[in-house]
PDB file of C-alpha atoms and ligand atoms in Angstrom:
ATOM      1  CA  MET O   1     100.714 148.628 116.441  1.00 94.00           C
ATOM      2  CA  ASP O   2     103.036 149.972 113.603  1.00 96.00           C
ATOM      3  CA  LEU O   3     100.868 149.966 110.155  1.00 98.00           C
ATOM      4  CA  GLY O   4     103.844 150.030 108.092  1.00 97.00           C
ATOM      5  CA  LEU O   5     102.186 153.054 105.791  1.00 97.00           C
ATOM      6  CA  LYS O   6     104.806 155.852 106.410  1.00 96.00           C
ATOM      7  CA  GLY O   7     106.038 157.122 102.886  1.00 96.00           C
ATOM      8  CA  ARG O   8     103.514 155.059 100.564  1.00 98.00           C
ATOM      9  CA  THR O   9     101.694 156.877  98.201  1.00 98.00           C
ATOM     10  CA  ALA O  10      97.713 156.613  98.247  1.00 98.00           C
ATOM     11  CA  LEU O  11      95.179 157.335  95.782  1.00 98.00           C
ATOM     12  CA  VAL O  12      91.558 158.152  97.044  1.00 98.00           C
ATOM     13  CA  THR O  13      88.806 158.448  94.618  1.00 98.00           C
ATOM     14  CA  ALA O  14      85.490 160.563  95.947  1.00 98.00           C
ATOM     15  CA  ALA O  15      87.708 161.932  98.758  1.00 98.00           C
ATOM     16  CA  SER O  16      85.782 165.394  99.416  1.00 98.00           C
ATOM     17  CA  ARG O  17      83.506 164.338 101.912  1.00 97.00           C
ATOM     18  CA  GLY O  18      82.655 160.790 103.706  1.00 98.00           C
ATOM     19  CA  PHE O  19      84.582 157.644 104.071  1.00 98.00           C
ATOM     20  CA  GLY O  20      86.978 159.223 101.044  1.00 98.00           C
ATOM     21  CA  LEU O  21      87.777 161.838 103.028  1.00 98.00           C
ATOM     22  CA  ALA O  22      87.838 160.071 106.508  1.00 98.00           C
ATOM     23  CA  THR O  23      89.736 157.357 104.378  1.00 98.00           C
ATOM     24  CA  ALA O  24      92.251 160.090 103.191  1.00 98.00           C
ATOM     25  CA  ARG O  25      92.909 161.786 106.799  1.00 97.00           C
ATOM     26  CA  LEU O  26      93.722 158.928 108.260  1.00 98.00           C
ATOM     27  CA  LEU O  27      96.011 158.007 105.669  1.00 98.00           C
ATOM     28  CA  ALA O  28      97.993 161.244 106.118  1.00 97.00           C
ATOM     29  CA  GLN O  29      98.227 160.639 110.352  1.00 96.00           C
ATOM     30  CA  GLU O  30      99.890 157.201 109.432  1.00 96.00           C
ATOM     31  CA  GLY O  31     102.203 158.873 107.220  1.00 96.00           C
ATOM     32  CA  CYS O  32     101.078 158.240 103.822  1.00 97.00           C
ATOM     33  CA  LYS O  33     101.721 160.710 100.521  1.00 97.00           C
ATOM     34  CA  VAL O  34      97.885 160.860  99.506  1.00 98.00           C
ATOM     35  CA  ALA O  35      96.135 161.935  96.225  1.00 98.00           C
ATOM     36  CA  LEU O  36      92.732 162.943  96.419  1.00 98.00           C
ATOM     37  CA  CYS O  37      89.952 163.204  93.344  1.00 98.00           C
ATOM     38  CA  ALA O  38      86.545 163.862  93.491  1.00 98.00           C
ATOM     39  CA  ARG O  39      83.689 166.437  91.262  1.00 96.00           C
ATOM     40  CA  GLY O  40      83.830 169.621  92.868  1.00 93.00           C
ATOM     41  CA  GLU O  41      86.751 171.371  92.881  1.00 95.00           C
ATOM     42  CA  GLN O  42      86.318 173.962  95.793  1.00 97.00           C
ATOM     43  CA  GLU O  43      85.098 171.244  98.596  1.00 97.00           C
ATOM     44  CA  LEU O  44      88.267 168.689  97.178  1.00 98.00           C
ATOM     45  CA  ALA O  45      90.639 172.225  97.924  1.00 97.00           C
ATOM     46  CA  ALA O  46      88.987 172.457 101.458  1.00 97.00           C
ATOM     47  CA  ALA O  47      89.048 168.492 101.980  1.00 98.00           C
ATOM     48  CA  ALA O  48      93.070 168.404 100.406  1.00 97.00           C
ATOM     49  CA  ALA O  49      94.328 171.020 103.275  1.00 96.00           C
ATOM     50  CA  GLU O  50      92.331 169.208 105.876  1.00 96.00           C
ATOM     51  CA  VAL O  51      94.029 166.364 104.663  1.00 97.00           C
ATOM     52  CA  GLY O  52      97.587 168.052 104.334  1.00 94.00           C
ATOM     53  CA  ALA O  53      96.937 169.099 107.964  1.00 93.00           C
ATOM     54  CA  ALA O  54      96.581 165.906 109.257  1.00 93.00           C
ATOM     55  CA  GLY O  55      99.979 164.799 107.922  1.00 92.00           C
ATOM     56  CA  GLU O  56     101.819 167.432 109.642  1.00 89.00           C
ATOM     57  CA  GLU O  57     102.360 165.494 112.750  1.00 87.00           C
ATOM     58  CA  VAL O  58     104.026 163.062 110.918  1.00 89.00           C
ATOM     59  CA  TRP O  59     106.337 165.198 108.201  1.00 86.00           C
ATOM     60  CA  GLY O  60     106.577 168.393 110.477  1.00 84.00           C
ATOM     61  CA  GLY O  61     104.953 170.373 106.891  1.00 76.00           C
ATOM     62  CA  CYS O  62     102.829 168.268 104.088  1.00 74.00           C
ATOM     63  CA  GLY O  63     104.092 170.666 101.574  1.00 71.00           C
ATOM     64  CA  GLY O  64     104.366 168.256  98.261  1.00 79.00           C
ATOM     65  CA  ARG O  65     102.734 165.655  99.840  1.00 94.00           C
ATOM     66  CA  VAL O  66      98.944 166.005  99.043  1.00 96.00           C
ATOM     67  CA  ARG O  67      97.774 166.383  95.467  1.00 97.00           C
ATOM     68  CA  TYR O  68      94.299 166.830  94.441  1.00 98.00           C
ATOM     69  CA  ARG O  69      92.087 167.122  90.990  1.00 98.00           C
ATOM     70  CA  ALA O  70      88.809 167.384  90.352  1.00 98.00           C
ATOM     71  CA  VAL O  71      88.053 164.341  88.433  1.00 98.00           C
ATOM     72  CA  ASP O  72      84.519 162.551  87.778  1.00 98.00           C
ATOM     73  CA  VAL O  73      85.282 158.862  88.407  1.00 98.00           C
ATOM     74  CA  ARG O  74      83.534 158.102  84.866  1.00 98.00           C
ATOM     75  CA  ASP O  75      85.785 160.010  82.751  1.00 98.00           C
ATOM     76  CA  GLY O  76      88.734 157.146  82.182  1.00 97.00           C
ATOM     77  CA  ALA O  77      90.975 159.747  80.359  1.00 98.00           C
ATOM     78  CA  ALA O  78      90.829 161.968  83.312  1.00 98.00           C
ATOM     79  CA  LEU O  79      91.510 159.773  85.817  1.00 98.00           C
ATOM     80  CA  ALA O  80      94.374 158.402  83.906  1.00 98.00           C
ATOM     81  CA  ASP O  81      96.195 161.501  83.612  1.00 98.00           C
ATOM     82  CA  PHE O  82      95.741 162.499  87.379  1.00 98.00           C
ATOM     83  CA  ALA O  83      97.284 158.977  88.241  1.00 98.00           C
ATOM     84  CA  ALA O  84      99.933 159.583  86.193  1.00 98.00           C
ATOM     85  CA  GLU O  85     100.651 163.059  88.022  1.00 98.00           C
ATOM     86  CA  VAL O  86     100.364 161.242  91.290  1.00 98.00           C
ATOM     87  CA  GLU O  87     102.884 158.828  90.119  1.00 97.00           C
ATOM     88  CA  ARG O  88     104.857 161.775  88.835  1.00 97.00           C
ATOM     89  CA  GLU O  89     105.021 163.767  92.101  1.00 96.00           C
ATOM     90  CA  LEU O  90     104.369 161.366  94.773  1.00 97.00           C
ATOM     91  CA  GLY O  91     105.332 157.993  93.461  1.00 97.00           C
ATOM     92  CA  PRO O  92     104.487 155.229  92.806  1.00 98.00           C
ATOM     93  CA  ILE O  93     100.737 154.058  93.492  1.00 98.00           C
ATOM     94  CA  ASP O  94     101.138 151.701  96.434  1.00 98.00           C
ATOM     95  CA  LEU O  95      97.376 151.865  97.896  1.00 98.00           C
ATOM     96  CA  LEU O  96      93.920 152.449  96.239  1.00 99.00           C
ATOM     97  CA  LEU O  97      90.640 153.182  97.740  1.00 99.00           C
ATOM     98  CA  VAL O  98      87.928 152.790  94.822  1.00 98.00           C
ATOM     99  CA  ASN O  99      85.127 154.521  95.403  1.00 98.00           C
ATOM    100  CA  ALA O 100      82.417 156.675  93.803  1.00 98.00           C
ATOM    101  CA  GLY O 101      79.055 158.248  94.556  1.00 95.00           C
ATOM    102  CA  GLY O 102      76.065 156.376  94.966  1.00 94.00           C
ATOM    103  CA  PRO O 103      74.025 155.267  92.022  1.00 95.00           C
ATOM    104  CA  PRO O 104      71.008 156.960  92.188  1.00 92.00           C
ATOM    105  CA  ALA O 105      67.630 155.261  94.546  1.00 90.00           C
ATOM    106  CA  GLY O 106      64.756 153.365  92.765  1.00 92.00           C
ATOM    107  CA  GLY O 107      63.144 150.631  92.306  1.00 95.00           C
ATOM    108  CA  PHE O 108      62.193 148.239  89.517  1.00 97.00           C
ATOM    109  CA  ASP O 109      59.465 150.814  88.297  1.00 97.00           C
ATOM    110  CA  ASP O 110      61.359 153.584  88.838  1.00 95.00           C
ATOM    111  CA  LEU O 111      64.431 153.048  86.591  1.00 97.00           C
ATOM    112  CA  SER O 112      65.065 153.464  82.971  1.00 97.00           C
ATOM    113  CA  PRO O 113      67.828 151.446  80.887  1.00 98.00           C
ATOM    114  CA  ALA O 114      69.677 154.892  80.318  1.00 98.00           C
ATOM    115  CA  ASP O 115      69.129 154.819  84.404  1.00 98.00           C
ATOM    116  CA  TRP O 116      71.034 151.147  84.397  1.00 98.00           C
ATOM    117  CA  GLU O 117      74.068 152.286  82.149  1.00 98.00           C
ATOM    118  CA  ALA O 118      74.722 155.033  83.943  1.00 98.00           C
ATOM    119  CA  GLY O 119      74.726 153.220  87.242  1.00 98.00           C
ATOM    120  CA  TYR O 120      76.973 150.538  85.821  1.00 98.00           C
ATOM    121  CA  ARG O 121      79.314 153.209  84.335  1.00 98.00           C
ATOM    122  CA  LEU O 122      79.636 155.036  88.003  1.00 98.00           C
ATOM    123  CA  THR O 123      79.808 151.519  89.828  1.00 98.00           C
ATOM    124  CA  VAL O 124      81.196 148.971  87.786  1.00 98.00           C
ATOM    125  CA  GLU O 125      83.028 150.516  85.009  1.00 98.00           C
ATOM    126  CA  SER O 126      84.781 153.238  87.269  1.00 98.00           C
ATOM    127  CA  ALA O 127      86.001 150.246  89.731  1.00 98.00           C
ATOM    128  CA  VAL O 128      87.507 148.144  87.018  1.00 98.00           C
ATOM    129  CA  GLY O 129      89.305 151.413  84.946  1.00 98.00           C
ATOM    130  CA  LEU O 130      90.369 152.768  88.552  1.00 98.00           C
ATOM    131  CA  CYS O 131      91.941 149.005  89.043  1.00 98.00           C
ATOM    132  CA  ARG O 132      93.541 148.741  85.324  1.00 98.00           C
ATOM    133  CA  LEU O 133      95.346 151.913  86.134  1.00 98.00           C
ATOM    134  CA  ALA O 134      97.019 150.940  89.471  1.00 98.00           C
ATOM    135  CA  LEU O 135      97.184 147.369  89.511  1.00 98.00           C
ATOM    136  CA  PRO O 136      99.435 146.317  86.947  1.00 98.00           C
ATOM    137  CA  GLY O 137     102.360 148.945  88.873  1.00 98.00           C
ATOM    138  CA  MET O 138     101.311 147.375  92.013  1.00 98.00           C
ATOM    139  CA  MET O 139     101.943 143.697  90.681  1.00 98.00           C
ATOM    140  CA  ALA O 140     105.601 144.455  89.168  1.00 98.00           C
ATOM    141  CA  ARG O 141     106.695 145.985  92.206  1.00 98.00           C
ATOM    142  CA  GLY O 142     104.906 143.125  94.607  1.00 98.00           C
ATOM    143  CA  PHE O 143     103.286 145.326  96.689  1.00 98.00           C
ATOM    144  CA  GLY O 144      99.834 146.982  96.569  1.00 98.00           C
ATOM    145  CA  ARG O 145      96.334 147.799  98.468  1.00 99.00           C
ATOM    146  CA  ILE O 146      93.200 147.822  96.689  1.00 99.00           C
ATOM    147  CA  VAL O 147      90.190 148.550  98.640  1.00 99.00           C
ATOM    148  CA  ALA O 148      86.758 149.081  97.117  1.00 99.00           C
ATOM    149  CA  VAL O 149      83.763 151.095  98.756  1.00 98.00           C
ATOM    150  CA  THR O 150      80.699 148.569  98.521  1.00 98.00           C
ATOM    151  CA  SER O 151      77.654 148.749 100.185  1.00 98.00           C
ATOM    152  CA  VAL O 152      75.851 145.840 102.747  1.00 98.00           C
ATOM    153  CA  ALA O 153      73.838 145.692  99.317  1.00 98.00           C
ATOM    154  CA  VAL O 154      76.116 143.154  98.390  1.00 98.00           C
ATOM    155  CA  LEU O 155      74.937 140.975 101.232  1.00 97.00           C
ATOM    156  CA  GLN O 156      71.177 141.923 101.835  1.00 97.00           C
ATOM    157  CA  PRO O 157      68.847 143.867  99.361  1.00 96.00           C
ATOM    158  CA  VAL O 158      68.185 147.446 100.650  1.00 93.00           C
ATOM    159  CA  ASP O 159      64.596 149.088 100.031  1.00 90.00           C
ATOM    160  CA  ASN O 160      64.602 151.241  97.076  1.00 90.00           C
ATOM    161  CA  LEU O 161      68.102 150.908  96.434  1.00 94.00           C
ATOM    162  CA  LEU O 162      68.138 148.909  93.078  1.00 98.00           C
ATOM    163  CA  LEU O 163      70.424 149.762  91.092  1.00 98.00           C
ATOM    164  CA  SER O 164      73.162 149.239  94.158  1.00 98.00           C
ATOM    165  CA  ASN O 165      71.827 146.039  94.763  1.00 98.00           C
ATOM    166  CA  VAL O 166      72.458 144.744  91.602  1.00 98.00           C
ATOM    167  CA  LEU O 167      75.726 146.920  90.468  1.00 98.00           C
ATOM    168  CA  ARG O 168      77.902 146.030  93.941  1.00 98.00           C
ATOM    169  CA  PRO O 169      77.793 142.624  93.898  1.00 98.00           C
ATOM    170  CA  ALA O 170      79.239 142.754  90.521  1.00 98.00           C
ATOM    171  CA  VAL O 171      82.414 144.875  92.286  1.00 98.00           C
ATOM    172  CA  GLN O 172      82.204 141.950  94.831  1.00 98.00           C
ATOM    173  CA  GLY O 173      82.978 139.525  92.049  1.00 98.00           C
ATOM    174  CA  LEU O 174      85.447 142.012  90.542  1.00 98.00           C
ATOM    175  CA  VAL O 175      87.962 142.037  93.689  1.00 98.00           C
ATOM    176  CA  LYS O 176      87.576 138.310  94.587  1.00 98.00           C
ATOM    177  CA  SER O 177      88.378 137.499  90.633  1.00 98.00           C
ATOM    178  CA  LEU O 178      91.429 140.269  90.915  1.00 98.00           C
ATOM    179  CA  SER O 179      92.586 138.971  94.458  1.00 98.00           C
ATOM    180  CA  ASP O 180      93.294 135.737  92.670  1.00 97.00           C
ATOM    181  CA  HIS O 181      95.084 137.153  89.935  1.00 96.00           C
ATOM    182  CA  ALA O 182      96.957 139.707  92.655  1.00 98.00           C
ATOM    183  CA  ALA O 183      97.812 137.710  95.473  1.00 98.00           C
ATOM    184  CA  PRO O 184     101.162 135.602  94.335  1.00 98.00           C
ATOM    185  CA  ARG O 185     102.680 139.485  93.757  1.00 98.00           C
ATOM    186  CA  GLY O 186     102.411 140.524  97.433  1.00 98.00           C
ATOM    187  CA  VAL O 187      98.812 142.932  96.603  1.00 98.00           C
ATOM    188  CA  THR O 188      95.707 142.285  98.051  1.00 99.00           C
ATOM    189  CA  VAL O 189      92.498 143.383  96.696  1.00 99.00           C
ATOM    190  CA  ASN O 190      89.391 143.430  99.324  1.00 99.00           C
ATOM    191  CA  ALA O 191      86.160 145.006  99.473  1.00 98.00           C
ATOM    192  CA  VAL O 192      84.349 146.855 102.761  1.00 98.00           C
ATOM    193  CA  ALA O 193      80.884 146.707 102.885  1.00 98.00           C
ATOM    194  CA  PRO O 194      79.250 149.348 104.793  1.00 98.00           C
ATOM    195  CA  GLY O 195      75.884 149.432 106.403  1.00 97.00           C
ATOM    196  CA  PHE O 196      73.862 153.048 107.248  1.00 95.00           C
ATOM    197  CA  HIS O 197      76.145 155.327 108.646  1.00 97.00           C
ATOM    198  CA  ALA O 198      76.078 158.876 109.028  1.00 96.00           C
ATOM    199  CA  THR O 199      77.461 160.823 105.850  1.00 96.00           C
ATOM    200  CA  SER O 200      76.291 163.289 103.110  1.00 93.00           C
ATOM    201  CA  ALA O 201      74.848 160.459 101.233  1.00 89.00           C
ATOM    202  CA  VAL O 202      72.125 158.849 103.840  1.00 89.00           C
ATOM    203  CA  GLU O 203      71.637 162.386 104.469  1.00 91.00           C
ATOM    204  CA  ARG O 204      70.541 162.342 100.709  1.00 87.00           C
ATOM    205  CA  LEU O 205      68.256 159.341 101.635  1.00 85.00           C
ATOM    206  CA  ILE O 206      66.614 161.139 104.569  1.00 90.00           C
ATOM    207  CA  THR O 207      65.919 163.976 102.710  1.00 90.00           C
ATOM    208  CA  ALA O 208      63.920 161.401  99.820  1.00 84.00           C
ATOM    209  CA  LYS O 209      62.741 159.325 102.271  1.00 85.00           C
ATOM    210  CA  ILE O 210      60.917 162.052 104.009  1.00 91.00           C
ATOM    211  CA  ALA O 211      59.473 163.421 101.068  1.00 89.00           C
ATOM    212  CA  ALA O 212      58.525 160.086  99.945  1.00 85.00           C
ATOM    213  CA  THR O 213      56.864 159.403 103.853  1.00 89.00           C
ATOM    214  CA  GLY O 214      56.107 162.143 105.243  1.00 92.00           C
ATOM    215  CA  CYS O 215      58.057 160.667 108.205  1.00 93.00           C
ATOM    216  CA  SER O 216      60.008 163.643 110.165  1.00 93.00           C
ATOM    217  CA  ARG O 217      63.860 163.043 110.235  1.00 92.00           C
ATOM    218  CA  GLU O 218      63.544 161.320 113.910  1.00 93.00           C
ATOM    219  CA  GLU O 219      61.351 158.656 112.301  1.00 93.00           C
ATOM    220  CA  VAL O 220      63.318 157.727 109.525  1.00 92.00           C
ATOM    221  CA  ILE O 221      66.363 157.581 111.168  1.00 93.00           C
ATOM    222  CA  ALA O 222      64.616 155.408 113.933  1.00 93.00           C
ATOM    223  CA  GLY O 223      62.885 153.509 111.203  1.00 90.00           C
ATOM    224  CA  TRP O 224      66.803 152.252 110.184  1.00 90.00           C
ATOM    225  CA  THR O 225      68.280 152.161 113.842  1.00 95.00           C
ATOM    226  CA  GLY O 226      65.600 149.973 114.751  1.00 96.00           C
ATOM    227  CA  SER O 227      66.773 147.489 112.617  1.00 96.00           C
ATOM    228  CA  ILE O 228      70.237 148.020 113.493  1.00 97.00           C
ATOM    229  CA  PRO O 229      71.675 145.612 116.241  1.00 98.00           C
ATOM    230  CA  ALA O 230      74.144 148.730 117.813  1.00 98.00           C
ATOM    231  CA  GLY O 231      70.944 151.122 117.691  1.00 97.00           C
ATOM    232  CA  ARG O 232      72.916 153.745 115.757  1.00 97.00           C
ATOM    233  CA  LEU O 233      74.641 154.891 112.283  1.00 97.00           C
ATOM    234  CA  GLY O 234      78.279 154.251 111.824  1.00 98.00           C
ATOM    235  CA  GLU O 235      80.422 156.972 111.341  1.00 98.00           C
ATOM    236  CA  ALA O 236      82.710 157.519 108.257  1.00 98.00           C
ATOM    237  CA  GLU O 237      85.794 157.079 110.627  1.00 98.00           C
ATOM    238  CA  GLU O 238      84.664 153.895 112.110  1.00 98.00           C
ATOM    239  CA  LEU O 239      84.917 152.300 108.671  1.00 98.00           C
ATOM    240  CA  ALA O 240      88.315 154.589 107.519  1.00 98.00           C
ATOM    241  CA  ALA O 241      89.856 152.791 110.499  1.00 98.00           C
ATOM    242  CA  LEU O 242      89.344 149.545 109.085  1.00 99.00           C
ATOM    243  CA  ILE O 243      90.309 150.423 105.064  1.00 99.00           C
ATOM    244  CA  VAL O 244      93.289 152.042 106.026  1.00 98.00           C
ATOM    245  CA  PHE O 245      94.125 148.693 108.348  1.00 98.00           C
ATOM    246  CA  LEU O 246      92.992 146.495 105.225  1.00 99.00           C
ATOM    247  CA  MET O 247      95.699 148.647 103.313  1.00 98.00           C
ATOM    248  CA  SER O 248      98.807 148.258 106.171  1.00 98.00           C
ATOM    249  CA  ALA O 249     101.548 145.909 105.772  1.00 98.00           C
ATOM    250  CA  ARG O 250     100.066 143.607 108.448  1.00 98.00           C
ATOM    251  CA  ALA O 251      97.085 143.007 106.580  1.00 98.00           C
ATOM    252  CA  GLY O 252      98.911 141.032 104.154  1.00 98.00           C
ATOM    253  CA  TYR O 253      96.917 137.846 104.286  1.00 98.00           C
ATOM    254  CA  ILE O 254      93.983 139.304 103.755  1.00 98.00           C
ATOM    255  CA  THR O 255      92.841 139.364 100.441  1.00 98.00           C
ATOM    256  CA  GLY O 256      89.481 138.589  97.951  1.00 98.00           C
ATOM    257  CA  GLN O 257      87.636 139.730 100.846  1.00 98.00           C
ATOM    258  CA  CYS O 258      84.097 141.467 101.937  1.00 98.00           C
ATOM    259  CA  VAL O 259      84.048 142.655 104.767  1.00 98.00           C
ATOM    260  CA  VAL O 260      80.970 144.280 106.539  1.00 98.00           C
ATOM    261  CA  ALA O 261      80.823 147.348 109.021  1.00 98.00           C
ATOM    262  CA  ASP O 262      77.277 147.633 110.138  1.00 98.00           C
ATOM    263  CA  GLY O 263      76.496 147.389 113.333  1.00 98.00           C
ATOM    264  CA  GLY O 264      75.066 144.268 112.722  1.00 98.00           C
ATOM    265  CA  TRP O 265      72.226 144.914 110.080  1.00 97.00           C
ATOM    266  CA  VAL O 266      72.707 141.875 108.107  1.00 97.00           C
ATOM    267  CA  ARG O 267      70.804 138.772 108.713  1.00 95.00           C
ATOM    268  CA  GLY O 268      72.769 136.661 108.002  1.00 91.00           C
ATOM    269  CA  ALA O 269      75.489 134.020 110.043  1.00 89.00           C
ATOM    270  CA  PHE O 270      78.217 134.560 107.265  1.00 86.00           C
TER     271      PHE O 270
HETATM  272  P1  LIG H 301      79.628 161.093 100.559  1.00 59.40           P
HETATM  273  O1  LIG H 301      78.323 161.252  99.447  1.00 59.40           O
HETATM  274  O2  LIG H 301      79.510 161.342 101.495  1.00 59.40           O
HETATM  275  O3  LIG H 301      80.927 161.879  99.754  1.00 59.40           O
HETATM  276  C1  LIG H 301      80.392 161.143  98.140  1.00 59.40           C
HETATM  277  C2  LIG H 301      81.406 161.538  97.862  1.00 59.40           C
HETATM  278  O4  LIG H 301      82.099 160.998  96.559  1.00 59.40           O
HETATM  279  C3  LIG H 301      82.424 163.509  97.303  1.00 59.40           C
HETATM  280  O5  LIG H 301      83.546 163.383  97.859  1.00 59.40           O
HETATM  281  C4  LIG H 301      81.568 163.348  96.187  1.00 59.40           C
HETATM  282  O6  LIG H 301      82.690 164.559  95.304  1.00 59.40           O
HETATM  283  C5  LIG H 301      82.399 162.096  95.273  1.00 59.40           C
HETATM  284  N1  LIG H 301      81.424 162.198  94.134  1.00 59.40           N
HETATM  285  C6  LIG H 301      80.377 161.587  93.361  1.00 59.40           C
HETATM  286  N2  LIG H 301      80.243 161.185  92.742  1.00 59.40           N
HETATM  287  C7  LIG H 301      81.307 161.059  91.964  1.00 59.40           C
HETATM  288  C8  LIG H 301      81.922 160.674  90.893  1.00 59.40           C
HETATM  289  N3  LIG H 301      81.342 160.338  89.900  1.00 59.40           N
HETATM  290  N4  LIG H 301      82.999 160.939  90.598  1.00 59.40           N
HETATM  291  C9  LIG H 301      83.752 161.109  91.350  1.00 59.40           C
HETATM  292  N5  LIG H 301      83.829 161.403  92.803  1.00 59.40           N
HETATM  293  C10 LIG H 301      82.171 161.648  93.151  1.00 59.40           C
HETATM  294  O7  LIG H 301      78.957 159.335 100.656  1.00 59.40           O
HETATM  295  P2  LIG H 301      79.895 158.582 101.235  1.00 59.40           P
HETATM  296  O8  LIG H 301      79.095 157.905 102.377  1.00 59.40           O
HETATM  297  O9  LIG H 301      80.993 158.503 101.968  1.00 59.40           O
HETATM  298  O10 LIG H 301      79.142 157.170  99.839  1.00 59.40           O
HETATM  299  C11 LIG H 301      81.005 156.569  99.341  1.00 59.40           C
HETATM  300  C12 LIG H 301      79.981 155.198  98.773  1.00 59.40           C
HETATM  301  O11 LIG H 301      80.022 154.385  99.729  1.00 59.40           O
HETATM  302  C13 LIG H 301      78.845 155.359  98.472  1.00 59.40           C
HETATM  303  O12 LIG H 301      79.316 154.880  96.864  1.00 59.40           O
HETATM  304  C14 LIG H 301      77.574 155.640  99.033  1.00 59.40           C
HETATM  305  O13 LIG H 301      76.986 154.705  97.802  1.00 59.40           O
HETATM  306  C15 LIG H 301      78.531 154.135  99.662  1.00 59.40           C
HETATM  307  N6  LIG H 301      77.786 153.704 100.782  1.00 59.40           N
HETATM  308  C16 LIG H 301      77.340 154.309 101.784  1.00 59.40           C
HETATM  309  C17 LIG H 301      76.737 154.196 103.104  1.00 59.40           C
HETATM  310  C18 LIG H 301      76.364 155.233 103.979  1.00 59.40           C
HETATM  311  O14 LIG H 301      75.547 155.215 104.924  1.00 59.40           O
HETATM  312  N7  LIG H 301      77.155 156.647 103.712  1.00 59.40           N
HETATM  313  C19 LIG H 301      76.543 152.924 103.141  1.00 59.40           C
HETATM  314  C20 LIG H 301      76.977 151.442 102.192  1.00 59.40           C
HETATM  315  C21 LIG H 301      77.354 152.295 100.908  1.00 59.40           C
END
């Protein structure tokens, strides 16, 4: 199936690892020009080289088709500056992956007012800021795809991830509201809600759980997979394939959705 993505320009945030990197790699394989940002310069440079190599087959040499810059998504001015460079060097942003590191773990008694504010800035404010940068141009040109990475926490609270349980639904509210606004102009806005996937984010949760409970790594993982009907963690590439489909020309009639990829973990029929 031709996804109709060749030549499109994509901005992928939090792209040095995990879902962001897997999505950037797949987009390059589909012939997109890809801009990546994340916090750490060194890891991001290696990720960008990997993404460039993934696009070699389509482009026969990717020089000039990949851009990257170390930008923290909480820094709106730096994001705006990078987006302007991307539009200058690669072309108008057609595809946007709204993604960031997750807010820290913790329950109600663990979180200070400062933690709540920092969580809001990381998860909600950055999503709003990214949409403000990309959406007006997409609507003016009559095509665009925005996909936000949220979490199954949108549908079912996850133990000890209170910030995520509270703040991710706000991003879903943003997605649904913007989708109404954007749909008449050929722009779709969706969210993907991943369950437990084998990325470094989950490695950090495993380490924290081992420290808190004294359980072994195998016991911690089994504690999760025991409640996942698929009986395993997901892979970043599986979520990336869903994201890239939602960004494709083929997915033009899907908007305002929260698409869950959790191996069946959420206990709800809808
Ligand atoms: P990951 O740890 O593998 O990668 C995180 C990426 O985010 C890295 O590239 C890092 O540099 C970047 N990053 C972190 N904070 C940033 C910031 N402030 N500005 C810019 N870049 C930043 O994580 P992942 O598994 O790919 O997770 C991505 C998102 O999905 C996170 O919000 C995570 O909480 C959420 N999520 C993950 C899972 C899972 O099981 N992996 C499940 C549900 C939700």
